[in-house]
CSV table of C-alpha atoms and ligand atoms in Angstrom, one decimal:
chain,number,residue,atom,x,y,z
A,991,UNK,CA,223.3,-140.0,38.6
A,992,UNK,CA,222.3,-142.2,35.8
A,993,UNK,CA,223.3,-145.8,36.5
A,994,UNK,CA,220.5,-147.2,34.3
A,995,UNK,CA,221.8,-148.0,30.8
A,996,UNK,CA,220.2,-150.0,28.0
A,997,UNK,CA,222.0,-153.3,27.3
A,998,UNK,CA,222.1,-155.7,24.4
A,999,UNK,CA,220.7,-159.2,24.6
A,1000,UNK,CA,224.2,-160.6,24.7
A,1001,UNK,CA,225.3,-158.3,27.5
A,1002,UNK,CA,222.2,-159.2,29.5
A,1003,UNK,CA,222.8,-162.9,28.9
A,1004,UNK,CA,226.4,-162.9,29.9
A,1005,UNK,CA,225.8,-160.9,33.0
A,1006,UNK,CA,223.1,-163.3,34.2
A,1007,UNK,CA,225.1,-166.5,33.4
A,1008,UNK,CA,228.1,-165.0,35.1
A,1009,UNK,CA,226.0,-164.3,38.2
A,1010,UNK,CA,224.7,-167.8,38.2
A,1011,UNK,CA,228.3,-169.0,38.1
A,1012,UNK,CA,229.2,-166.8,41.1
A,1013,UNK,CA,226.4,-168.4,43.1
A,1014,UNK,CA,227.4,-171.5,45.1
A,1015,UNK,CA,224.4,-173.2,43.7
A,1016,UNK,CA,222.8,-176.6,43.9
A,1017,UNK,CA,224.5,-177.9,40.7
A,1018,UNK,CA,227.9,-177.5,42.5
A,1019,UNK,CA,229.2,-179.5,45.4
A,1020,UNK,CA,229.2,-176.9,48.2
A,1021,UNK,CA,225.5,-176.6,49.2
A,1022,UNK,CA,225.0,-179.8,51.2
A,1023,UNK,CA,223.3,-178.2,54.1
A,1024,UNK,CA,220.8,-175.9,52.5
A,1025,UNK,CA,217.2,-176.9,52.7
A,1026,UNK,CA,216.6,-176.2,49.0
A,1027,UNK,CA,217.6,-177.5,45.6
A,1028,UNK,CA,217.4,-176.8,41.9
A,1029,UNK,CA,214.1,-177.5,40.2
A,1030,UNK,CA,213.3,-181.2,40.0
A,1031,UNK,CA,215.4,-182.5,37.1
A,1032,UNK,CA,213.0,-185.2,36.1
A,1033,UNK,CA,210.3,-182.6,35.5
A,1034,UNK,CA,212.5,-179.7,34.4
A,1035,UNK,CA,215.7,-181.1,32.8
A,1036,UNK,CA,218.7,-178.7,33.1
A,1037,UNK,CA,220.1,-179.8,29.7
A,1038,UNK,CA,217.2,-178.6,27.6
A,1039,UNK,CA,219.0,-176.9,24.7
A,1040,UNK,CA,217.1,-173.6,24.7
A,1041,UNK,CA,218.2,-172.8,28.2
A,1042,UNK,CA,221.6,-171.5,27.1
A,1043,UNK,CA,219.7,-168.7,25.3
A,1044,UNK,CA,217.1,-168.2,28.1
A,1045,UNK,CA,218.7,-166.6,31.1
A,1046,UNK,CA,215.5,-166.1,33.0
A,1047,UNK,CA,214.4,-169.8,32.5
A,1048,UNK,CA,217.9,-170.9,33.5
A,1049,UNK,CA,217.7,-168.9,36.7
A,1050,UNK,CA,214.3,-170.4,37.5
A,1051,UNK,CA,216.0,-173.8,37.1
A,1052,UNK,CA,218.9,-173.0,39.3
A,1053,UNK,CA,216.4,-171.7,41.8
A,1054,UNK,CA,218.5,-169.2,43.9
A,1055,UNK,CA,216.8,-168.3,47.1
A,1056,UNK,CA,217.0,-164.5,47.8
A,1057,UNK,CA,215.8,-164.8,51.4
A,1058,UNK,CA,216.6,-161.7,53.4
A,1059,UNK,CA,217.5,-158.1,52.4
A,1060,UNK,CA,220.7,-157.6,50.5
A,1061,UNK,CA,221.1,-153.8,50.4
A,1062,UNK,CA,222.4,-153.7,53.9
A,1063,UNK,CA,224.6,-155.7,56.3
A,1064,UNK,CA,225.5,-159.3,55.7
A,1065,UNK,CA,223.6,-161.5,53.2
A,1066,UNK,CA,223.3,-165.2,52.6
A,1067,UNK,CA,226.6,-165.9,50.7
A,1068,UNK,CA,225.4,-168.9,48.6
A,1069,UNK,CA,223.6,-166.6,46.1
A,1070,UNK,CA,225.8,-163.6,46.0
A,1071,UNK,CA,226.0,-163.5,42.2
A,1072,UNK,CA,222.3,-163.0,41.6
A,1073,UNK,CA,221.8,-161.0,44.8
A,1074,UNK,CA,224.2,-158.5,43.2
A,1075,UNK,CA,221.8,-158.1,40.2
A,1076,UNK,CA,218.9,-157.5,42.7
A,1077,UNK,CA,221.0,-154.8,44.4
A,1078,UNK,CA,221.6,-153.1,41.1
A,1079,UNK,CA,218.0,-153.4,40.2
A,1080,UNK,CA,216.9,-151.7,43.4
A,1081,UNK,CA,219.5,-148.9,42.9
A,1082,UNK,CA,218.1,-148.2,39.4
A,1083,UNK,CA,214.6,-148.0,40.8
A,1084,UNK,CA,215.6,-145.8,43.7
A,1085,UNK,CA,218.0,-143.5,41.9
A,1086,UNK,CA,216.9,-143.3,38.2
A,1087,UNK,CA,213.1,-143.8,38.6
A,1088,UNK,CA,212.5,-142.4,42.1
A,1089,UNK,CA,215.2,-139.8,42.3
A,1090,UNK,CA,216.9,-140.9,45.5
A,1091,UNK,CA,220.6,-140.1,46.1
A,1092,UNK,CA,222.9,-143.0,45.3
A,1093,UNK,CA,223.2,-145.7,48.0
A,1094,UNK,CA,220.6,-144.0,50.1
A,1095,UNK,CA,217.9,-146.6,49.8
A,1096,UNK,CA,217.4,-150.2,51.1
A,1097,UNK,CA,214.8,-152.6,49.8
A,1098,UNK,CA,214.0,-156.0,48.3
A,1099,UNK,CA,211.9,-157.7,45.7
A,1100,UNK,CA,208.6,-158.6,47.5
A,1101,UNK,CA,205.9,-161.0,46.4
A,1102,UNK,CA,203.8,-158.0,45.3
A,1103,UNK,CA,202.4,-154.6,46.1
A,1104,UNK,CA,200.4,-156.1,49.0
A,1105,UNK,CA,203.5,-157.3,50.8
A,1106,UNK,CA,205.4,-154.1,50.1
A,1107,UNK,CA,202.7,-151.9,51.5
A,1108,UNK,CA,202.4,-154.2,54.5
A,1109,UNK,CA,206.2,-154.2,55.0
A,1110,UNK,CA,206.0,-150.3,55.1
A,1111,UNK,CA,203.2,-150.3,57.7
A,1112,UNK,CA,204.9,-153.0,59.7
A,1113,UNK,CA,208.2,-151.0,59.9
A,1114,UNK,CA,206.4,-147.8,61.0
A,1115,UNK,CA,204.3,-149.6,63.5
A,1116,UNK,CA,207.4,-151.2,65.1
A,1117,UNK,CA,209.1,-147.8,65.0
A,1118,UNK,CA,206.3,-146.1,67.0
A,1119,UNK,CA,206.4,-149.0,69.4
A,1120,UNK,CA,210.1,-148.8,69.8
A,1121,UNK,CA,210.7,-145.1,69.9
A,1122,UNK,CA,207.5,-143.8,71.5
A,1123,UNK,CA,206.5,-146.9,73.4
A,1124,UNK,CA,203.2,-146.7,71.5
A,1125,UNK,CA,200.5,-149.2,72.0
A,1126,UNK,CA,198.9,-150.8,68.9
A,1127,UNK,CA,195.6,-149.0,69.6
A,1128,UNK,CA,197.3,-145.6,69.5
A,1129,UNK,CA,198.6,-146.1,65.9
A,1130,UNK,CA,196.4,-145.5,62.9
A,1131,UNK,CA,196.7,-146.0,59.1
A,1132,UNK,CA,195.3,-143.3,56.9
A,1133,UNK,CA,194.7,-143.3,53.2
A,1134,UNK,CA,192.1,-142.3,50.7
A,1135,UNK,CA,189.0,-144.4,50.0
A,1136,UNK,CA,190.3,-145.1,46.5
A,1137,UNK,CA,193.3,-146.9,48.0
A,1138,UNK,CA,194.0,-150.5,47.3
A,1139,UNK,CA,192.5,-153.0,49.7
A,1140,UNK,CA,196.0,-154.1,50.8
A,1141,UNK,CA,195.7,-151.3,53.4
A,1142,UNK,CA,192.7,-153.0,54.9
A,1143,UNK,CA,194.6,-156.3,54.9
A,1144,UNK,CA,197.6,-154.7,56.7
A,1145,UNK,CA,195.3,-153.1,59.2
A,1146,UNK,CA,193.8,-156.4,60.0
A,1147,UNK,CA,197.0,-158.4,60.1
A,1148,UNK,CA,199.0,-155.8,62.1
A,1149,UNK,CA,196.1,-154.9,64.4
A,1150,UNK,CA,196.0,-151.2,63.6
A,1151,UNK,CA,193.0,-149.0,63.1
A,1152,UNK,CA,192.4,-147.8,59.5
A,1153,UNK,CA,190.8,-144.5,58.5
A,1154,UNK,CA,189.8,-143.7,55.0
A,1155,UNK,CA,189.7,-140.1,53.7
A,1156,UNK,CA,186.8,-139.4,51.3
A,1157,UNK,CA,187.4,-138.4,47.7
A,1158,UNK,CA,185.3,-136.2,45.5
A,1159,UNK,CA,183.1,-138.3,43.2
A,1160,UNK,CA,184.2,-136.6,40.0
A,1161,UNK,CA,187.8,-135.4,40.7
A,1162,UNK,CA,188.7,-138.4,42.9
A,1163,UNK,CA,190.7,-135.9,45.0
A,1164,UNK,CA,191.0,-135.8,48.8
A,1165,UNK,CA,190.9,-132.3,50.4
A,1166,UNK,CA,192.4,-130.8,53.5
A,1167,UNK,CA,189.0,-130.6,55.3
A,1168,UNK,CA,188.4,-134.4,54.8
A,1169,UNK,CA,191.8,-135.1,56.2
A,1170,UNK,CA,191.2,-132.9,59.2
A,1171,UNK,CA,187.9,-134.6,59.9
A,1172,UNK,CA,189.5,-138.0,59.8
A,1173,UNK,CA,192.3,-136.8,62.1
A,1174,UNK,CA,189.8,-135.3,64.6
A,1175,UNK,CA,187.9,-138.6,64.7
A,1176,UNK,CA,191.1,-140.6,65.1
A,1177,UNK,CA,192.2,-138.3,67.9
A,1178,UNK,CA,188.9,-138.8,69.6
A,1179,UNK,CA,189.5,-142.6,69.3
A,1180,UNK,CA,192.8,-142.2,71.1
A,1181,UNK,CA,195.2,-142.4,68.1
A,1182,UNK,CA,198.4,-140.5,68.5
A,1183,UNK,CA,200.7,-141.9,65.8
A,1184,UNK,CA,200.0,-142.0,62.1
A,1185,UNK,CA,201.0,-144.0,59.1
A,1186,UNK,CA,199.9,-142.4,55.8
A,1187,UNK,CA,199.7,-144.1,52.5
A,1188,UNK,CA,199.6,-141.7,49.4
A,1189,UNK,CA,198.7,-143.1,46.0
A,1190,UNK,CA,200.9,-142.7,42.9
A,1191,UNK,CA,197.9,-143.8,40.7
A,1192,UNK,CA,195.1,-145.7,42.2
A,1193,UNK,CA,194.1,-149.1,40.8
A,1194,UNK,CA,190.6,-148.1,39.7
A,1195,UNK,CA,191.1,-144.5,38.6
A,1196,UNK,CA,194.8,-143.9,38.1
A,1197,UNK,CA,194.3,-140.9,40.4
A,1198,UNK,CA,197.2,-139.3,42.3
A,1199,UNK,CA,197.1,-138.0,45.8
A,1200,UNK,CA,198.2,-134.4,46.5
A,1201,UNK,CA,200.7,-135.7,49.0
A,1202,UNK,CA,201.5,-132.2,50.4
A,1203,UNK,CA,198.0,-131.9,51.8
A,1204,UNK,CA,198.6,-134.9,54.1
A,1205,UNK,CA,201.9,-133.5,55.2
A,1206,UNK,CA,200.5,-130.0,55.8
A,1207,UNK,CA,197.5,-131.2,57.8
A,1208,UNK,CA,199.7,-133.4,60.0
A,1209,UNK,CA,202.2,-130.7,60.6
A,1210,UNK,CA,199.4,-128.1,61.5
A,1211,UNK,CA,198.1,-130.7,64.0
A,1212,UNK,CA,201.7,-131.3,65.3
A,1213,UNK,CA,201.1,-135.1,65.0
A,1214,UNK,CA,203.9,-137.7,64.3
A,1215,UNK,CA,203.4,-139.3,60.9
A,1216,UNK,CA,205.3,-141.4,58.4
A,1217,UNK,CA,204.5,-141.2,54.7
A,1218,UNK,CA,204.6,-144.2,52.4
A,1219,UNK,CA,203.8,-143.9,48.6
A,1220,UNK,CA,201.9,-146.8,47.0
A,1221,UNK,CA,203.2,-146.9,43.5
A,1222,UNK,CA,202.1,-150.5,42.9
A,1223,UNK,CA,200.1,-149.5,39.9
A,1224,UNK,CA,201.8,-146.2,38.9
A,1225,UNK,CA,205.4,-146.7,39.9
A,1226,UNK,CA,206.5,-147.8,36.5
A,1227,UNK,CA,204.2,-145.4,34.6
A,1228,UNK,CA,203.8,-142.1,36.5
A,1229,UNK,CA,207.5,-141.2,36.9
A,1230,UNK,CA,208.0,-141.6,33.1
A,1231,UNK,CA,205.0,-139.4,32.3
A,1232,UNK,CA,205.7,-136.6,34.9
A,1233,UNK,CA,209.1,-135.0,35.7
A,1234,UNK,CA,208.2,-132.8,38.6
A,1235,UNK,CA,206.1,-134.2,41.4
A,1236,UNK,CA,206.3,-134.8,45.1
A,1237,UNK,CA,205.8,-138.5,45.2
A,1238,UNK,CA,209.4,-139.8,45.2
A,1239,UNK,CA,212.5,-139.6,47.3
A,1240,UNK,CA,213.2,-136.0,46.3
A,1241,UNK,CA,210.5,-135.2,48.9
A,1242,UNK,CA,212.2,-135.6,52.3
A,1243,UNK,CA,208.8,-136.4,53.8
A,1244,UNK,CA,208.5,-139.7,51.8
A,1245,UNK,CA,210.2,-142.5,53.6
A,1246,UNK,CA,209.3,-145.5,51.5
A,1247,UNK,CA,207.7,-146.5,48.2
A,1248,UNK,CA,206.0,-149.6,46.8
A,1249,UNK,CA,206.5,-150.5,43.1
A,1250,UNK,CA,205.0,-153.5,41.3
A,1251,UNK,CA,206.8,-154.9,38.2
A,1252,UNK,CA,204.1,-157.4,37.5
A,1253,UNK,CA,201.6,-154.6,36.6
A,1254,UNK,CA,202.9,-152.0,34.1
A,1255,UNK,CA,206.3,-153.7,33.5
A,1256,UNK,CA,204.8,-157.0,32.4
A,1257,UNK,CA,207.1,-159.1,34.6
A,1258,UNK,CA,206.0,-162.4,36.0
A,1259,UNK,CA,204.0,-162.4,39.2
A,1260,UNK,CA,206.0,-162.2,42.4
A,1261,UNK,CA,207.8,-159.0,41.4
A,1262,UNK,CA,206.7,-156.3,43.9
A,1263,UNK,CA,209.4,-153.9,45.1
A,1264,UNK,CA,209.8,-152.3,48.5
A,1265,UNK,CA,212.1,-149.3,48.8
A,1266,UNK,CA,212.9,-147.4,52.0
A,1267,UNK,CA,215.4,-144.9,53.2
A,1268,UNK,CA,218.5,-146.3,55.0
A,1269,UNK,CA,218.1,-146.9,58.7
A,1270,UNK,CA,214.5,-148.0,58.5
A,1271,UNK,CA,214.7,-151.7,57.6
A,1272,UNK,CA,216.0,-152.4,61.1
A,1273,UNK,CA,212.5,-152.0,62.5
A,1274,UNK,CA,211.5,-155.2,60.7
A,1275,UNK,CA,214.5,-157.3,62.0
A,1276,UNK,CA,213.4,-160.7,63.0
A,1277,UNK,CA,216.4,-162.6,64.3
A,1278,UNK,CA,216.4,-165.4,61.7
A,1279,UNK,CA,218.7,-168.1,63.3
A,1280,UNK,CA,219.6,-170.0,60.2
A,1281,UNK,CA,219.8,-167.1,57.7
A,1282,UNK,CA,223.2,-165.4,57.3
A,1283,UNK,CA,222.6,-161.8,58.1
A,1284,UNK,CA,219.1,-162.1,59.7
A,1285,UNK,CA,215.9,-161.4,57.8
A,1286,UNK,CA,214.2,-158.0,57.5
A,1287,UNK,CA,211.5,-158.9,55.1
A,1288,UNK,CA,208.0,-160.1,55.4
A,1289,UNK,CA,208.3,-163.0,53.0
A,1290,UNK,CA,211.2,-165.3,53.9
A,1291,UNK,CA,212.3,-167.6,51.0
A,1292,UNK,CA,211.8,-166.0,47.6
A,1293,UNK,CA,213.0,-166.7,44.1
A,1294,UNK,CA,216.0,-164.8,42.8
A,1295,UNK,CA,214.6,-165.4,39.3
A,1296,UNK,CA,212.0,-162.6,40.0
A,1297,UNK,CA,214.7,-160.0,40.5
A,1298,UNK,CA,216.4,-161.3,37.3
A,1299,UNK,CA,213.2,-160.8,35.4
A,1300,UNK,CA,212.7,-157.2,36.5
A,1301,UNK,CA,216.3,-156.4,35.8
A,1302,UNK,CA,216.1,-157.9,32.3
A,1303,UNK,CA,213.1,-155.8,31.4
A,1304,UNK,CA,214.6,-152.6,32.7
A,1305,UNK,CA,218.0,-153.2,30.9
A,1306,UNK,CA,216.3,-154.3,27.6
A,1307,UNK,CA,214.4,-151.0,27.4
A,1308,UNK,CA,216.8,-148.6,29.1
A,1309,UNK,CA,215.4,-145.3,30.4
A,1310,UNK,CA,214.5,-143.8,27.0
A,1311,UNK,CA,212.9,-147.0,25.7
A,1312,UNK,CA,210.8,-147.1,28.8
A,1313,UNK,CA,209.8,-143.5,28.4
A,1314,UNK,CA,208.8,-144.2,24.8
A,1315,UNK,CA,206.7,-147.3,25.8
A,1316,UNK,CA,204.8,-145.2,28.4
A,1317,UNK,CA,204.4,-142.4,25.9
A,1318,UNK,CA,202.8,-144.7,23.4
A,1319,UNK,CA,200.3,-146.1,25.9
A,1320,UNK,CA,199.5,-142.5,27.0
A,1321,UNK,CA,198.8,-141.5,23.3
A,1322,UNK,CA,196.6,-144.5,22.8
A,1323,UNK,CA,194.7,-143.4,25.9
A,1324,UNK,CA,194.4,-139.9,24.3
A,1325,UNK,CA,192.8,-141.5,21.2
A,1326,UNK,CA,190.3,-143.4,23.3
A,1327,UNK,CA,189.3,-140.3,25.3
A,1328,UNK,CA,188.8,-138.3,22.1
A,1329,UNK,CA,186.4,-140.9,20.9
A,1330,UNK,CA,184.6,-140.9,24.3
A,1331,UNK,CA,184.3,-137.1,24.0
A,1332,UNK,CA,182.7,-137.4,20.6
A,1333,UNK,CA,180.2,-139.9,22.1
A,1334,UNK,CA,179.7,-137.6,25.1
A,1335,UNK,CA,180.5,-140.5,27.5
A,1336,UNK,CA,181.8,-139.1,30.8
A,1337,UNK,CA,185.0,-140.5,32.2
A,1338,UNK,CA,187.7,-139.8,34.7
A,1339,UNK,CA,191.3,-139.7,33.6
A,1340,UNK,CA,194.3,-138.4,35.5
A,1341,UNK,CA,196.7,-136.4,33.3
A,1342,UNK,CA,198.6,-138.6,30.8
A,1343,UNK,CA,197.3,-141.7,32.6
A,1344,UNK,CA,196.6,-145.0,30.8
A,1345,UNK,CA,193.5,-145.8,32.9
A,1346,UNK,CA,190.2,-144.4,31.6
A,1347,UNK,CA,187.3,-144.9,34.0
A,1348,UNK,CA,183.9,-144.3,32.4
A,1349,UNK,CA,180.7,-143.5,34.2
A,1350,UNK,CA,178.6,-146.6,34.1
A,1351,UNK,CA,175.4,-144.9,32.9
A,1352,UNK,CA,174.9,-145.8,29.3
A,1353,UNK,CA,177.2,-148.8,29.4
A,1354,UNK,CA,175.3,-152.0,29.4
A,1355,UNK,CA,176.4,-155.0,31.5
A,1356,UNK,CA,176.6,-157.0,28.3
A,1357,UNK,CA,179.1,-154.5,26.7
A,1358,UNK,CA,181.1,-154.5,29.9
A,1359,UNK,CA,181.2,-158.3,29.9
A,1360,UNK,CA,182.0,-158.5,26.2
A,1361,UNK,CA,185.1,-156.3,26.5
A,1362,UNK,CA,186.2,-157.3,29.9
A,1363,UNK,CA,185.7,-153.8,31.4
A,1364,UNK,CA,186.3,-153.8,35.1
A,1365,UNK,CA,183.7,-152.2,37.4
A,1366,UNK,CA,184.4,-150.3,40.6
A,1367,UNK,CA,182.1,-152.7,42.5
A,1368,UNK,CA,180.4,-155.8,41.1
A,1369,UNK,CA,177.0,-155.0,42.5
A,1370,UNK,CA,175.5,-151.9,40.8
A,1371,UNK,CA,178.7,-150.4,39.4
A,1372,UNK,CA,179.1,-146.6,39.0
A,1373,UNK,CA,182.2,-146.9,36.9
A,1374,UNK,CA,183.9,-149.2,34.4
A,1375,UNK,CA,187.5,-148.9,33.5
A,1376,UNK,CA,189.7,-149.6,30.5
A,1377,UNK,CA,193.4,-150.0,31.1
A,1378,UNK,CA,195.6,-149.3,28.1
A,1379,UNK,CA,198.3,-152.0,28.3
A,1380,UNK,CA,200.5,-153.3,25.5
A,1381,UNK,CA,197.8,-155.7,24.4
A,1382,UNK,CA,195.1,-153.0,24.4
A,1383,UNK,CA,195.6,-151.7,20.9
A,1384,UNK,CA,193.5,-149.2,19.0
A,1385,UNK,CA,192.3,-152.2,16.8
A,1386,UNK,CA,190.9,-153.8,20.0
A,1387,UNK,CA,189.4,-150.5,21.2
A,1388,UNK,CA,187.6,-149.7,18.0
A,1389,UNK,CA,184.8,-152.3,18.3
A,1390,UNK,CA,184.2,-151.1,21.9
A,1391,UNK,CA,183.7,-147.6,20.6
A,1392,UNK,CA,181.3,-148.9,17.9
A,1393,UNK,CA,179.3,-150.7,20.6
A,1394,UNK,CA,179.2,-147.7,22.8
A,1395,UNK,CA,177.8,-145.7,19.9
A,1396,UNK,CA,174.7,-147.8,19.8
B,2788,PLP,C1,197.8,-154.0,42.5
B,2788,PLP,C2,198.0,-152.9,43.5
B,2788,PLP,C3,198.4,-153.3,44.8
B,2788,PLP,C4,198.6,-154.7,45.3
B,2788,PLP,O1,199.5,-155.3,44.5
B,2788,PLP,P1,199.7,-156.9,44.4
B,2788,PLP,O2,200.9,-157.0,43.6
B,2788,PLP,O3,198.4,-157.4,43.7
B,2788,PLP,O4,199.8,-157.5,45.8
B,2788,PLP,C5,198.5,-152.3,45.8
B,2788,PLP,N1,198.3,-151.0,45.5
B,2788,PLP,C6,197.9,-150.6,44.2
B,2788,PLP,C7,197.6,-149.2,43.9
B,2788,PLP,C8,197.7,-151.6,43.2
B,2788,PLP,O5,197.3,-151.2,42.0
């Protein structure tokens, strides 16, 4: 099962430079008809000496275009070397992080979590239209009110109604009654087909949805639904902190998952990941005349360097290194919550999570500003959060604790 193995710097370097050599790229003489090129060599000279030691930068310069989806069917042949690394990266995420069977998942590196969530909703909307002859106004998106605003964006762009399930103020949990009320309302509004987004850690609270509740209520109501997991924040954290859970591909009810390497993984922006069970990408096929193998993605042209960056991070750490990194962040968060307990400052923290969301009472706006704490809403906030990332060390947290004491 475990295809994810830690690699040395040398191994990583040689794999990437070999992949660039396999690409028929713009530095060669067989790409005369492609509407793209390497980065402008007056501005970004390709003979800068450090590049031989910098595979990511070198890939940026070569500028491979990963347009399309490369886990299925035919792909643009010009960039097959680096596409191969993208395929391996997706397989590692699907199998080793999200516990899918081997070769059971399609996907691509998206611009971010927003696009990956939208791609999921787009696929399910088209599926309902195709299989059930559903009208747009019969399809609804459902997620908790703590969900990311990309759901509202998708609702607007794809012309689908969006219903938000309430959460309890202190536990941040949805409950079955809430879901039932929302379903009743949606049914009254003529909705028959449902697209549900469950959170694997929300952006503001790090809270995790009890995904079975959604499935149970939908099944009791005998309503068609598709289930997508939004792991844009938690996808590279939660699976390393929790072994047994229902938010990955072990759960047959989960059809797709969003991950975001530019959050917890510290990859450059443009590194969202969309992963979906085989046979589902087809619902997003737009016949792209000039792209070899059509296009099944929202984005169109996209940089192959983004896939390289994510792959490099995962291969540098390996599965145990990543677990260790997450463990350290979680322990630092423990330290912080112990201090808050001593100060009797109330907060929300999901088990092992690295987001600590403090109740705003007793925290002045100046303190929040001084430490860059992020509020739930900017006008009269009820909560402020601290996110324990690599740069949020105990040394940097100590002065905040001192200020909170006063
Ligand atoms: C950040 C985030 C998103 C959106 O991701 P972008 O990469 O900013 O587009 C979606 N969902 C959750 C839970 C997030 O934390």
